[in-house]
């Protein structure tokens, strides 16, 4: 509690923490749409492409105000996205190459401009390079205000066109057929994505911003099949990692913010991939096991049924060795028999052999019928 | 030109050629973004190896980088195979994680050595000539030049030896598998080559510009040529041109050499995008315009032919009303009619238009086939 008290009292930590939490949430929301639309790597391209915009904005205006740099970044990110789309449309260069081309060439051009600025005789250029890796500690309260205003605008617009975005993600053809302005929605979604990425650059940095877009959404996707829930969970994950990462890096010396946030995100993704109900890897293993066991039990029941049909007396007992022979390669006959006995489908006779109970016979016939082999 | 200038350009050109060769296959196999992932992720392997051997020029680092590249590819495939995330997301999750661990290790434990995050990301080619290779006390040249030449030769050798296999696996992976060409093995071998090239190059040009040199020249070559062997040669050449012109851009602006090389590679792509013969934007647009005119011309001739000699001819083929029948705007109709007249396909008779013998023949041809 004392720690929390310190936290709230410490101006820098509070500013940084709030900024990063909000940032994570906004990117979590927009990232959900990007991931669902298979545009996960677009975030990578946009954030790299933003660099020359930041440098140009500074060169043209001489101002280091966050909003000016962000406008430059957004314009460049937007142009980069547009170029990717145009290259794919007009040439045989594929999407991934266009993406890599734009991101690396823009980044290179950004570096040229940044180094050019650094060698200019103006002193005020320092700080531009925090955009590479991001340094939450450099956030000022007016930066957080900028993040807050732009982020809120992004979230409000998403809410306003929720239905349209949902259709855009899941059934763009249908959306087009009922007369939705698909092209404009696409442009709007990209613009919002660019905005949400750009406001994160100062905190997380160009190089790792893409993880802020992909990771929360990919993690959230594991926990739900509903878009609304996914967006909410993704926002929560983003906020959690953003806050935790920014705070950790503020408290520990020489711990860059971007990578720290990404590591928190990675942990969240791993936990989600492993443990999420229904989809998670662990969950799937358990379900497979349960399925396999019940399938094996059914197979043994079917074997007993086959044997019983060959006898005039269906209650005749059969030794376990026969059943083992019949299910060679499947194993687990003992366990399956135990399971079946617990369900009252088979019983053990006095001489140690196994036979179907009346209910077992009924069940076996029902299963055989379902397989299309029955009477 | 001073000796260091020559050396820098040589290193830059060799780096660019080394990158362009495997890059060609990445571009063709739609794995361009793997170069992004690998060039970032190898930082993780480099840092770990550096902590073990404490020497940035140790060949052990190259081995570590190759292993990290393979690890990255395997992790992406592992994630992909769970079916829980798509491939693009799998890439987007894997490399930031590995890169972040690398950056944090550097920031916390290796801050004082040469291995700082800026040099990893941006590289500093200008310093390369200062690091000399000495054999028995004699200075025989910059170390980076020898390292990169070695890597370039390995790349050339790899592609020469496996050319047929690479070609088949690139254009028909399933056939390559059926024929027993081990596309999986080739895939990992290619990724190892990419990793080794990236680690050699990133010291000079930084990790993100490795991506530029791996993708931009091959993508440009893809717009210019059709044969694989030619594409390899052209992308190597374009890489070298980007390297040298990039150096001079940097010299003039007094800016980052690596950044300028990437920009030059981008400019070359832009030039090809606009002006590539047959495939560039200019050629495409010209063809579209030509087709539009040709189509309009044919429509006019067919229209005239259909009404030729019939009672409504004077009404339908009246020049001032043609645009109405053909649903064109006035000016366009005027130009089409003018062109048709100039080419001797139609001529005006009073206020309406009639076909010439040649025009009639063209109209018939258009209607038959």
XYZ file of C-alpha atoms in Angstrom:
744
model
C 0.000 0.000 0.000
C 2.832 2.301 0.800
C 4.255 1.567 -2.628
C 0.946 2.460 -4.247
C 0.846 5.663 -2.237
C 4.305 6.608 -3.470
C 3.232 5.761 -6.942
C 0.268 8.102 -6.882
C 2.298 10.842 -5.288
C 5.125 10.607 -7.794
C 4.281 12.967 -10.616
C 6.461 11.333 -13.260
C 5.312 7.823 -12.489
C 1.698 8.892 -12.500
C 2.035 10.680 -15.822
C 3.960 7.897 -17.437
C 1.734 5.186 -16.027
C -1.469 6.851 -17.151
C -0.086 7.534 -20.595
C 1.101 3.983 -21.117
C -2.096 2.404 -19.794
C -4.242 4.460 -22.110
C -1.936 3.843 -25.022
C -2.061 0.099 -24.469
C -5.839 0.193 -24.387
C -6.203 2.193 -27.612
C -3.749 -0.012 -29.476
C -5.433 -3.096 -28.091
C -8.716 -1.958 -29.610
C -7.358 -1.051 -33.051
C -5.024 -4.051 -33.045
C -8.035 -6.364 -32.781
C -9.296 -5.152 -36.135
C -5.827 -5.316 -37.691
C -5.291 -8.905 -36.539
C -8.743 -10.033 -37.635
C -8.175 -8.497 -41.057
C -4.794 -10.280 -41.406
C -3.005 -6.947 -41.296
C -0.892 -7.756 -38.256
C 2.332 -6.646 -39.903
C 0.841 -3.426 -41.195
C 1.516 -1.956 -37.758
C 5.182 -2.771 -38.222
C 5.222 -0.943 -41.542
C 3.258 2.051 -40.276
C 5.454 2.598 -37.251
C 8.674 2.424 -39.281
C 7.220 4.554 -42.035
C 6.355 7.235 -39.484
C 10.009 8.068 -38.810
C 10.681 10.304 -41.831
C 7.421 12.088 -41.043
C 8.666 12.957 -37.577
C 11.945 14.240 -38.975
C 10.294 16.175 -41.799
C 7.776 17.760 -39.443
C 10.648 18.994 -37.321
C 12.653 20.185 -40.344
C 9.708 22.099 -41.779
C 8.396 23.690 -38.589
C 11.416 23.737 -36.311
C 9.003 22.712 -33.581
C 9.388 19.762 -31.261
C 5.823 19.959 -29.973
C 4.380 16.466 -29.711
C 1.342 17.271 -31.797
C 3.446 18.586 -34.696
C 5.694 15.519 -34.716
C 2.677 13.222 -34.428
C 0.997 14.897 -37.379
C 4.128 14.349 -39.426
C 4.329 10.743 -38.287
C 0.680 10.129 -39.124
C 1.026 11.660 -42.565
C 4.087 9.518 -43.357
C 2.507 6.353 -41.919
C -0.548 6.998 -44.021
C 1.430 7.597 -47.199
C 3.386 4.402 -46.512
C 0.190 2.363 -46.191
C -1.133 3.901 -49.379
C 2.073 3.037 -51.202
C 1.895 -0.580 -50.049
C -1.633 -0.835 -51.411
C -0.659 0.804 -54.710
C 2.403 -1.363 -55.239
C 0.335 -4.489 -54.648
C -2.369 -3.242 -57.008
C -0.164 -2.110 -59.865
C 2.737 -4.566 -59.885
C 3.369 -8.250 -59.365
C 5.271 -7.475 -56.173
C 3.370 -9.262 -53.397
C 1.955 -7.780 -50.206
C 4.752 -8.963 -47.915
C 7.492 -7.589 -50.179
C 5.668 -4.279 -50.562
C 5.322 -4.088 -46.789
C 8.999 -4.841 -46.156
C 10.078 -2.485 -48.903
C 8.064 0.456 -47.628
C 8.958 -0.084 -43.987
C 12.696 -0.379 -44.546
C 13.056 2.314 -47.201
C 10.970 4.806 -45.214
C 12.967 3.978 -42.125
C 16.189 4.510 -44.081
C 14.958 7.859 -45.351
C 13.984 8.749 -41.787
C 17.507 7.949 -40.634
C 18.990 10.140 -43.339
C 16.814 13.024 -42.178
C 17.488 12.377 -38.482
C 21.252 12.286 -38.949
C 21.014 15.347 -41.170
C 19.125 17.159 -38.407
C 21.621 16.053 -35.792
C 24.422 17.707 -37.737
C 22.535 20.949 -38.144
C 23.681 23.823 -35.955
C 20.379 23.916 -34.045
C 20.529 22.616 -30.536
C 16.900 21.710 -30.104
C 16.968 18.458 -32.075
C 17.933 16.328 -29.104
C 15.224 13.919 -28.129
C 14.041 13.025 -31.593
C 15.890 9.745 -31.376
C 13.896 8.604 -28.352
C 11.366 7.717 -31.030
C 13.500 4.742 -32.001
C 13.064 2.783 -28.787
C 10.715 5.011 -26.894
C 11.381 6.336 -23.453
C 8.355 6.685 -21.255
C 10.332 8.760 -18.788
C 10.444 11.579 -21.330
C 6.647 11.844 -21.390
C 5.378 15.157 -20.104
C 1.898 15.717 -18.811
C 0.957 17.645 -21.944
C 2.107 14.621 -24.004
C -0.221 12.477 -21.949
C -2.982 15.003 -22.581
C -2.315 14.725 -26.319
C -2.382 10.936 -26.090
C -5.584 11.155 -24.076
C -7.406 13.430 -26.506
C -6.334 11.633 -29.672
C -6.878 8.207 -28.116
C -10.355 9.128 -26.912
C -11.236 10.432 -30.353
C -10.089 7.128 -31.865
C -12.139 5.107 -29.363
C -15.252 7.245 -29.875
C -15.066 6.822 -33.638
C -14.656 3.058 -33.256
C -17.791 3.003 -31.085
C -19.695 5.116 -33.583
C -18.953 2.852 -36.548
C -18.815 -0.385 -34.572
C -21.363 -2.212 -36.678
C -19.676 -1.224 -39.926
C -16.213 -2.263 -38.705
C -17.582 -5.580 -37.539
C -18.964 -6.304 -40.982
C -15.740 -5.074 -42.583
C -13.795 -7.644 -40.547
C -16.004 -10.647 -41.039
C -17.897 -10.245 -44.278
C -16.648 -7.395 -46.454
C -18.345 -8.857 -49.542
C -21.714 -8.831 -47.844
C -21.053 -5.334 -46.537
C -20.316 -4.208 -50.071
C -23.442 -5.870 -51.415
C -25.682 -4.030 -48.980
C -24.135 -0.764 -50.033
C -21.648 -0.017 -47.258
C -18.954 2.420 -48.338
C -16.282 -0.263 -47.908
C -13.471 1.800 -49.347
C -14.089 4.663 -46.987
C -14.462 2.384 -43.998
C -11.141 0.824 -44.935
C -9.518 4.237 -45.140
C -11.098 5.221 -41.820
C -9.863 2.052 -40.116
C -6.334 2.593 -41.456
C -6.417 6.215 -40.343
C -7.449 5.200 -36.840
C -4.755 2.517 -36.771
C -2.145 5.038 -37.901
C -3.296 7.452 -35.185
C -3.181 4.860 -32.439
C 0.288 3.689 -33.510
C 1.632 7.178 -33.842
C 0.586 8.257 -30.354
C 2.513 5.285 -28.987
C 5.773 6.002 -30.763
C 7.168 8.261 -28.069
C 6.592 5.688 -25.362
C 7.255 2.371 -27.060
C 9.380 3.431 -30.008
C 9.272 2.785 -33.723
C 10.892 -0.612 -33.612
C 8.576 -2.343 -31.172
C 5.324 -0.499 -31.742
C 4.076 -3.321 -33.955
C 3.992 -5.674 -30.967
C 1.597 -3.279 -29.242
C -0.775 -3.804 -32.146
C -0.490 -7.570 -32.601
C 0.115 -9.029 -29.156
C -2.904 -7.861 -27.102
C -5.263 -8.773 -29.921
C -3.682 -12.172 -30.579
C -3.897 -12.937 -26.851
C -7.476 -11.721 -26.546
C -8.534 -13.779 -29.538
C -7.807 -16.938 -27.516
C -10.291 -16.093 -24.794
C -13.402 -15.360 -26.807
C -15.169 -15.755 -30.134
C -17.110 -12.510 -29.842
C -15.752 -9.300 -31.344
C -17.006 -7.098 -28.509
C -15.399 -9.239 -25.840
C -12.218 -9.604 -27.855
C -11.818 -5.852 -28.238
C -12.465 -5.306 -24.541
C -10.032 -8.029 -23.433
C -7.438 -6.799 -25.911
C -7.752 -3.263 -24.558
C -7.358 -4.622 -21.045
C -4.242 -6.641 -21.961
C -2.740 -3.658 -23.742
C -3.396 -1.395 -20.789
C -2.019 -3.956 -18.339
C 1.226 -4.474 -20.252
C 1.576 -0.774 -21.030
C 1.165 0.247 -17.402
C 3.307 -2.534 -15.972
C 6.050 -2.038 -18.555
C 6.204 1.727 -18.223
C 6.294 1.534 -14.424
C 8.938 -1.196 -14.340
C 11.151 0.710 -16.718
C 10.722 3.915 -14.729
C 11.700 2.157 -11.527
C 14.611 0.077 -12.792
C 17.677 1.784 -14.170
C 18.684 1.178 -17.778
C 15.537 -0.662 -18.717
C 14.134 0.711 -21.980
C 10.365 1.115 -21.996
C 9.421 -0.424 -25.335
C 11.145 -3.770 -24.816
C 9.829 -4.012 -21.254
C 6.250 -3.522 -22.404
C 6.824 -6.090 -25.152
C 8.078 -8.645 -22.632
C 4.944 -8.186 -20.515
C 2.896 -8.608 -23.666
C 4.810 -11.758 -24.558
C 4.011 -13.284 -21.181
C 0.332 -12.432 -21.639
C 0.348 -14.000 -25.102
C 2.057 -17.174 -23.889
C -0.361 -17.618 -21.008
C -3.289 -17.058 -23.351
C -2.017 -19.497 -25.958
C -1.447 -22.160 -23.349
C -4.294 -21.748 -20.935
C -7.233 -20.042 -22.608
C -10.395 -22.160 -22.273
C -11.640 -23.865 -25.450
C -8.712 -22.819 -27.653
C -5.616 -22.952 -25.455
C -2.981 -25.629 -26.028
C -3.385 -27.157 -22.546
C -7.151 -27.153 -22.857
C -6.893 -28.886 -26.226
C -4.583 -31.556 -24.859
C -7.017 -32.310 -22.035
C -9.944 -32.428 -24.398
C -8.099 -34.721 -26.789
C -7.289 -37.030 -23.932
C -10.898 -37.147 -22.750
C -12.071 -37.760 -26.307
C -9.527 -40.481 -26.865
C -10.496 -42.248 -23.646
C -14.169 -42.172 -24.439
C -13.489 -43.358 -27.984
C -11.446 -46.245 -26.636
C -14.173 -47.184 -24.214
C -16.684 -47.106 -27.058
C -14.411 -49.323 -29.127
C -14.196 -51.919 -26.356
C -17.946 -51.783 -25.906
C -18.348 -52.367 -29.653
C -15.951 -55.323 -29.492
C -17.953 -56.860 -26.677
C -21.079 -56.297 -28.692
C -19.584 -58.130 -31.693
C -18.652 -61.023 -29.455
C -22.090 -61.054 -27.831
C -23.828 -61.235 -31.223
C -21.967 -64.469 -31.961
C -23.459 -66.126 -28.865
C -26.985 -67.242 -28.222
C -26.695 -65.887 -24.736
C -25.769 -62.190 -24.926
C -24.744 -62.307 -21.275
C -21.972 -64.773 -22.025
C -18.628 -63.706 -20.591
C -15.483 -63.106 -22.632
C -11.903 -63.154 -21.340
C -9.971 -59.901 -21.354
C -7.266 -61.445 -23.551
C -9.750 -61.708 -26.427
C -10.657 -58.046 -26.034
C -6.980 -57.110 -25.952
C -6.415 -59.049 -29.156
C -9.324 -57.309 -30.814
C -8.053 -53.843 -29.934
C -4.390 -54.445 -30.640
C -2.524 -51.223 -31.016
C -5.059 -49.179 -29.099
C -4.215 -50.264 -25.567
C -5.977 -49.197 -22.420
C -8.475 -52.084 -22.463
C -8.370 -52.436 -18.671
C -9.061 -48.774 -18.113
C -11.805 -48.718 -20.713
C -13.490 -51.731 -19.055
C -13.276 -49.961 -15.718
C -14.881 -46.857 -17.195
C -17.626 -48.924 -18.792
C -18.284 -50.808 -15.532
C -18.635 -47.543 -13.654
C -21.242 -46.499 -16.166
C -23.004 -49.838 -15.611
C -22.565 -50.990 -19.186
C -20.444 -54.088 -18.544
C -20.028 -56.458 -15.661
C -17.462 -58.906 -14.492
C -18.599 -62.511 -14.186
C -17.511 -64.895 -11.419
C -14.904 -66.612 -13.625
C -13.181 -63.278 -14.356
C -14.556 -62.757 -17.849
C -16.494 -59.687 -19.055
C -19.976 -59.392 -20.492
C -22.437 -56.702 -21.484
C -25.213 -55.751 -19.102
C -28.690 -55.217 -20.509
C -28.043 -51.483 -20.569
C -24.666 -52.100 -22.157
C -26.297 -54.077 -24.947
C -28.765 -51.277 -25.508
C -25.989 -48.682 -25.579
C -23.820 -50.760 -27.913
C -26.733 -51.177 -30.294
C -27.408 -47.468 -30.189
C -23.749 -46.707 -30.982
C -23.691 -49.292 -33.774
C -26.843 -47.688 -35.178
C -25.177 -44.308 -35.087
C -22.275 -45.708 -37.048
C -24.713 -47.031 -39.603
C -23.892 -50.686 -38.998
C -26.778 -51.607 -36.735
C -29.903 -53.610 -37.432
C 38.630 9.616 -53.334
C 40.556 8.662 -50.252
C 41.393 5.083 -49.399
C 38.782 4.824 -46.603
C 36.141 6.136 -49.020
C 36.964 3.426 -51.507
C 36.912 0.833 -48.731
C 33.528 1.998 -47.441
C 32.022 1.802 -50.911
C 33.498 -1.636 -51.456
C 32.118 -2.910 -48.168
C 28.749 -1.338 -48.890
C 28.590 -2.929 -52.327
C 29.574 -6.361 -51.034
C 26.991 -6.098 -48.230
C 24.328 -5.109 -50.737
C 25.148 -7.959 -53.124
C 25.204 -10.470 -50.243
C 21.765 -9.288 -49.174
C 20.245 -9.130 -52.649
C 20.971 -12.779 -53.496
C 19.004 -14.553 -50.733
C 16.578 -11.616 -50.820
C 15.544 -12.611 -54.340
C 14.232 -15.914 -53.028
C 12.524 -14.232 -50.077
C 10.657 -11.911 -52.423
C 9.674 -14.745 -54.766
C 8.635 -17.065 -51.928
C 6.515 -14.396 -50.246
C 8.692 -14.512 -47.178
C 9.986 -10.959 -47.327
C 8.824 -10.230 -43.803
C 10.886 -13.134 -42.522
C 13.949 -11.011 -43.252
C 12.510 -8.344 -40.980
C 11.847 -10.918 -38.270
C 15.251 -12.586 -38.575
C 17.288 -9.413 -38.764
C 15.701 -8.242 -35.514
C 15.692 -11.556 -33.711
C 19.362 -12.343 -34.327
C 20.214 -9.603 -31.854
C 19.112 -12.053 -29.164
C 21.551 -14.718 -30.373
C 24.370 -12.237 -30.888
C 24.050 -10.863 -27.376
C 23.980 -14.308 -25.787
C 26.992 -15.393 -27.834
C 28.764 -12.143 -27.018
C 28.321 -12.790 -23.305
C 29.955 -16.171 -23.774
C 32.930 -15.234 -25.950
C 33.220 -11.505 -25.133
C 34.451 -10.764 -28.631
C 32.332 -9.058 -31.265
C 34.429 -10.310 -34.169
C 34.344 -13.972 -33.176
C 33.044 -16.330 -35.872
C 31.053 -17.912 -33.048
C 28.666 -14.944 -33.327
C 27.888 -15.891 -36.910
C 27.031 -19.429 -35.809
C 24.865 -18.056 -33.001
C 23.104 -15.776 -35.458
C 22.384 -18.626 -37.842
C 20.958 -20.673 -34.978
C 18.831 -17.750 -33.821
C 17.519 -17.300 -37.332
C 16.502 -20.941 -37.443
C 15.001 -20.592 -33.951
C 12.944 -17.620 -35.144
C 11.652 -19.519 -38.150
C 10.837 -22.549 -35.994
C 9.024 -20.444 -33.418
C 6.948 -18.786 -36.120
C 6.081 -22.203 -37.530
C 5.342 -23.625 -34.093
C 2.964 -20.745 -33.346
C 1.445 -21.114 -36.769
C 0.900 -24.857 -36.353
C -1.084 -24.463 -33.137
C -3.688 -22.889 -35.409
C -4.285 -20.267 -32.746
C -2.767 -17.351 -34.643
C -2.308 -16.623 -38.324
C 1.112 -16.539 -39.921
C 1.430 -12.766 -40.068
C 0.527 -12.518 -36.396
C 2.967 -15.337 -35.592
C 5.784 -13.307 -37.149
C 4.562 -10.160 -35.417
C 4.643 -11.918 -32.052
C 7.947 -13.752 -32.365
C 10.524 -11.209 -33.392
C 9.546 -8.344 -31.089
C 9.819 -10.757 -28.155
C 13.309 -11.982 -29.085
C 14.439 -8.501 -30.072
C 13.170 -7.061 -26.778
C 15.142 -9.577 -24.753
C 18.203 -8.695 -26.819
C 17.737 -4.958 -26.356
C 17.204 -5.302 -22.613
C 20.311 -7.465 -22.232
C 22.348 -4.932 -24.178
C 20.939 -1.969 -22.279
C 21.539 -3.524 -18.880
C 24.723 -5.523 -19.238
C 26.592 -4.450 -22.329
C 26.067 -0.707 -22.369
C 29.754 0.094 -22.242
C 30.924 -2.045 -25.143
C 30.557 -1.355 -28.824
C 27.348 -3.378 -28.893
C 24.894 -0.574 -28.182
C 21.356 -0.509 -29.450
C 21.894 2.356 -31.865
C 24.689 0.584 -33.689
C 22.619 -2.593 -33.852
C 19.709 -0.764 -35.347
C 21.448 1.759 -37.492
C 24.925 0.423 -38.078
C 27.857 2.689 -38.737
C 29.568 1.986 -41.989
C 31.806 5.019 -41.633
C 33.707 3.282 -38.837
C 34.257 0.044 -40.742
C 37.656 1.016 -42.230
C 39.068 1.579 -38.733
C 38.738 -2.073 -37.838
C 41.622 -3.661 -39.744
C 42.491 -7.235 -40.397
C 46.147 -7.976 -39.822
C 47.873 -11.117 -40.982
C 51.327 -11.680 -39.524
C 51.660 -8.032 -38.679
C 50.604 -6.780 -42.108
C 47.462 -4.691 -42.524
C 45.607 -6.330 -45.395
C 42.382 -4.337 -45.259
C 39.228 -3.680 -43.265
C 37.924 -6.696 -41.382
C 34.323 -6.076 -42.494
C 35.332 -6.326 -46.134
C 36.784 -9.794 -45.621
C 33.872 -10.960 -43.502
C 31.286 -9.751 -45.992
C 33.189 -11.037 -48.994
C 33.286 -14.423 -47.291
C 29.546 -14.297 -46.675
C 28.925 -13.180 -50.242
C 30.921 -16.136 -51.569
C 29.017 -18.528 -49.304
C 25.751 -17.100 -50.644
C 26.889 -17.405 -54.252
C 28.097 -20.950 -53.630
C 24.852 -21.936 -51.890
C 22.739 -20.589 -54.726
C 24.998 -22.119 -57.383
C 24.930 -25.566 -55.778
C 21.219 -25.622 -54.985
C 20.054 -23.505 -57.916
C 17.816 -26.159 -59.442
C 16.368 -27.158 -56.061
C 15.812 -23.578 -54.971
C 14.126 -22.777 -58.251
C 11.771 -25.706 -58.041
C 11.027 -25.204 -54.350
C 10.328 -21.543 -55.024
C 7.975 -21.959 -57.952
C 6.458 -25.344 -57.171
C 7.012 -26.350 -53.567
C 4.709 -29.356 -53.694
C 6.370 -30.812 -56.778
C 9.760 -30.282 -55.148
C 8.478 -32.263 -52.148
C 7.148 -35.082 -54.305
C 10.456 -35.322 -56.168
C 12.268 -35.666 -52.860
C 13.965 -32.264 -52.960
C 13.447 -31.646 -49.239
C 11.797 -28.223 -49.437
C 11.899 -28.165 -45.639
C 15.656 -28.536 -45.600
C 16.046 -25.864 -48.271
C 13.740 -23.578 -46.349
C 15.865 -23.794 -43.214
C 19.093 -23.590 -45.197
C 17.866 -20.421 -46.878
C 16.850 -18.987 -43.518
C 20.304 -19.773 -42.129
C 21.868 -17.996 -45.077
C 19.596 -15.016 -44.444
C 20.587 -15.009 -40.756
C 24.319 -15.228 -41.484
C 24.042 -12.475 -44.062
C 22.032 -10.357 -41.649
C 24.584 -10.728 -38.865
C 27.440 -9.867 -41.193
C 25.562 -6.909 -42.582
C 23.970 -5.503 -39.474
C 27.289 -4.428 -38.045
C 27.729 -2.327 -41.157
C 24.236 -1.155 -42.005
C 22.031 -2.012 -39.026
C 19.230 -4.519 -38.798
C 16.415 -2.603 -40.448
C 18.485 -1.632 -43.451
C 19.438 -5.260 -43.948
C 15.744 -5.607 -44.717
C 15.909 -2.769 -47.239
C 18.863 -4.339 -49.024
C 17.258 -7.781 -49.000
C 13.907 -6.676 -50.370
C 14.230 -3.490 -52.404
C 16.745 -4.605 -55.090
C 15.019 -7.964 -55.730
C 11.597 -6.300 -55.801
C 12.974 -3.815 -58.330
C 14.507 -6.607 -60.407
C 11.157 -8.408 -60.288
C 9.659 -5.465 -62.160
C 12.351 -5.584 -64.802
C 13.074 -9.206 -65.716
C 11.386 -12.598 -65.872
C 14.137 -15.193 -65.610
C 15.295 -16.255 -62.154
C 19.001 -16.214 -63.079
C 18.633 -12.774 -64.591
C 16.675 -11.563 -61.590
C 19.507 -12.658 -59.280
C 22.067 -10.823 -61.393
C 19.973 -7.678 -61.766
C 19.173 -7.486 -58.052
C 22.854 -7.909 -57.179
C 23.698 -5.124 -59.609
C 20.918 -2.882 -58.266
C 22.138 -3.570 -54.734
C 25.648 -2.493 -55.647
C 24.352 0.619 -57.388
C 22.229 1.496 -54.335
C 25.254 1.021 -52.111
C 27.577 3.273 -54.065
C 25.025 5.975 -54.851
C 23.830 5.787 -51.259
C 27.340 6.459 -50.088
C 27.536 9.624 -52.169
C 24.100 10.830 -51.054
C 25.284 10.416 -47.480
C 28.517 12.216 -48.337
C 26.668 15.200 -49.781
C 24.072 15.444 -47.007
C 26.486 14.471 -44.253
C 23.916 11.911 -43.118
C 23.636 8.201 -42.295
C 25.279 6.033 -44.966
C 23.040 3.041 -44.291
C 19.940 5.202 -44.409
C 21.064 6.715 -47.687
C 21.705 3.268 -49.161
C 18.176 2.212 -48.227
C 16.821 5.460 -49.674
C 18.772 4.910 -52.889
C 17.411 1.364 -53.119
C 13.935 2.828 -52.586
C 14.482 5.444 -55.289
C 15.566 2.749 -57.730
C 12.406 0.824 -56.944
C 10.394 3.996 -57.417
C 12.019 4.558 -60.803
C 11.251 0.998 -61.902
C 7.732 1.281 -60.490
C 7.148 4.288 -62.720
C 9.184 3.500 -65.795
C 9.816 -0.246 -66.049
C 9.297 -1.256 -69.671
C 5.971 -3.004 -70.050
C 5.210 -3.179 -66.316
C 5.828 0.289 -64.943
C 3.058 2.706 -64.095
C 3.802 4.825 -67.168
C 3.685 1.817 -69.495
C 0.511 0.571 -67.791
C -1.187 3.917 -68.102
C -0.086 4.337 -71.710
C -1.446 0.885 -72.510
C -4.748 1.685 -70.800
C -5.052 4.936 -72.726
C -4.172 3.205 -75.976
C -6.733 0.501 -75.333
C -9.361 3.070 -74.519
C -8.734 4.885 -77.805
C -8.631 1.700 -79.784
C -11.864 0.520 -78.223
C -13.514 3.881 -78.890
C -12.313 3.796 -82.474
C -13.733 0.308 -82.973
C -17.022 1.281 -81.375
C -17.309 4.229 -83.745
C -16.568 2.131 -86.807
C -19.015 -0.594 -85.780
C -21.691 1.975 -85.071
C -21.206 3.573 -88.497
C -21.164 0.169 -90.170
C -24.362 -0.984 -88.496
C -26.322 1.956 -89.823
C -24.584 2.202 -93.174
C -26.930 2.499 -96.117
C -30.030 2.303 -93.950
C -32.715 4.970 -93.893
C -31.724 6.149 -90.427
C -28.088 6.586 -91.437
C -28.251 10.335 -91.725
C -29.803 10.628 -88.285
C -27.682 8.024 -86.467
C -24.352 8.935 -87.955
C -24.729 12.692 -87.798
C -21.469 14.002 -86.325
C -23.114 16.356 -83.874
C -25.283 13.542 -82.490
C -22.738 10.751 -82.412
C -21.798 11.321 -78.786
C -25.423 10.752 -77.850
C -25.580 7.354 -79.545
C -22.226 6.211 -78.239
C -22.741 7.694 -74.744
C -19.515 9.711 -74.869
C -18.915 13.311 -73.974
C -18.679 15.917 -76.752
C -14.951 16.515 -76.697
C -14.051 12.855 -76.618
C -16.319 12.138 -79.587
C -14.770 15.003 -81.487
C -11.278 13.622 -80.921
C -12.247 10.064 -81.851
C -13.857 11.323 -85.059
C -10.811 13.425 -85.851
C -8.476 10.474 -85.338
C -10.696 8.240 -87.469
C -10.556 10.869 -90.229
C -6.805 11.231 -89.983
C -6.301 7.484 -90.232
C -8.541 7.362 -93.272
C -11.124 5.108 -91.645
C -14.076 7.468 -91.964
C -14.869 10.761 -93.638
C -17.571 13.302 -93.227
C -20.159 13.644 -95.957
C -22.037 16.835 -95.341
C -22.980 16.665 -91.675
C -22.760 12.948 -91.188
C -19.944 10.440 -91.129
C -19.395 7.530 -93.525
C -16.857 4.723 -93.503
C -14.094 4.530 -96.037
C -13.316 1.174 -97.624
C -10.558 0.640 -95.046
C -12.853 1.615 -92.215
C -15.476 -0.818 -93.406
C -12.916 -3.597 -93.459
C -11.762 -2.798 -89.906
C -15.345 -2.716 -88.654
C -16.022 -6.129 -90.154
C -12.849 -7.521 -88.668
C -13.779 -6.165 -85.255
C -17.218 -7.738 -85.460
C -15.934 -11.149 -86.521
C -13.220 -11.549 -84.011
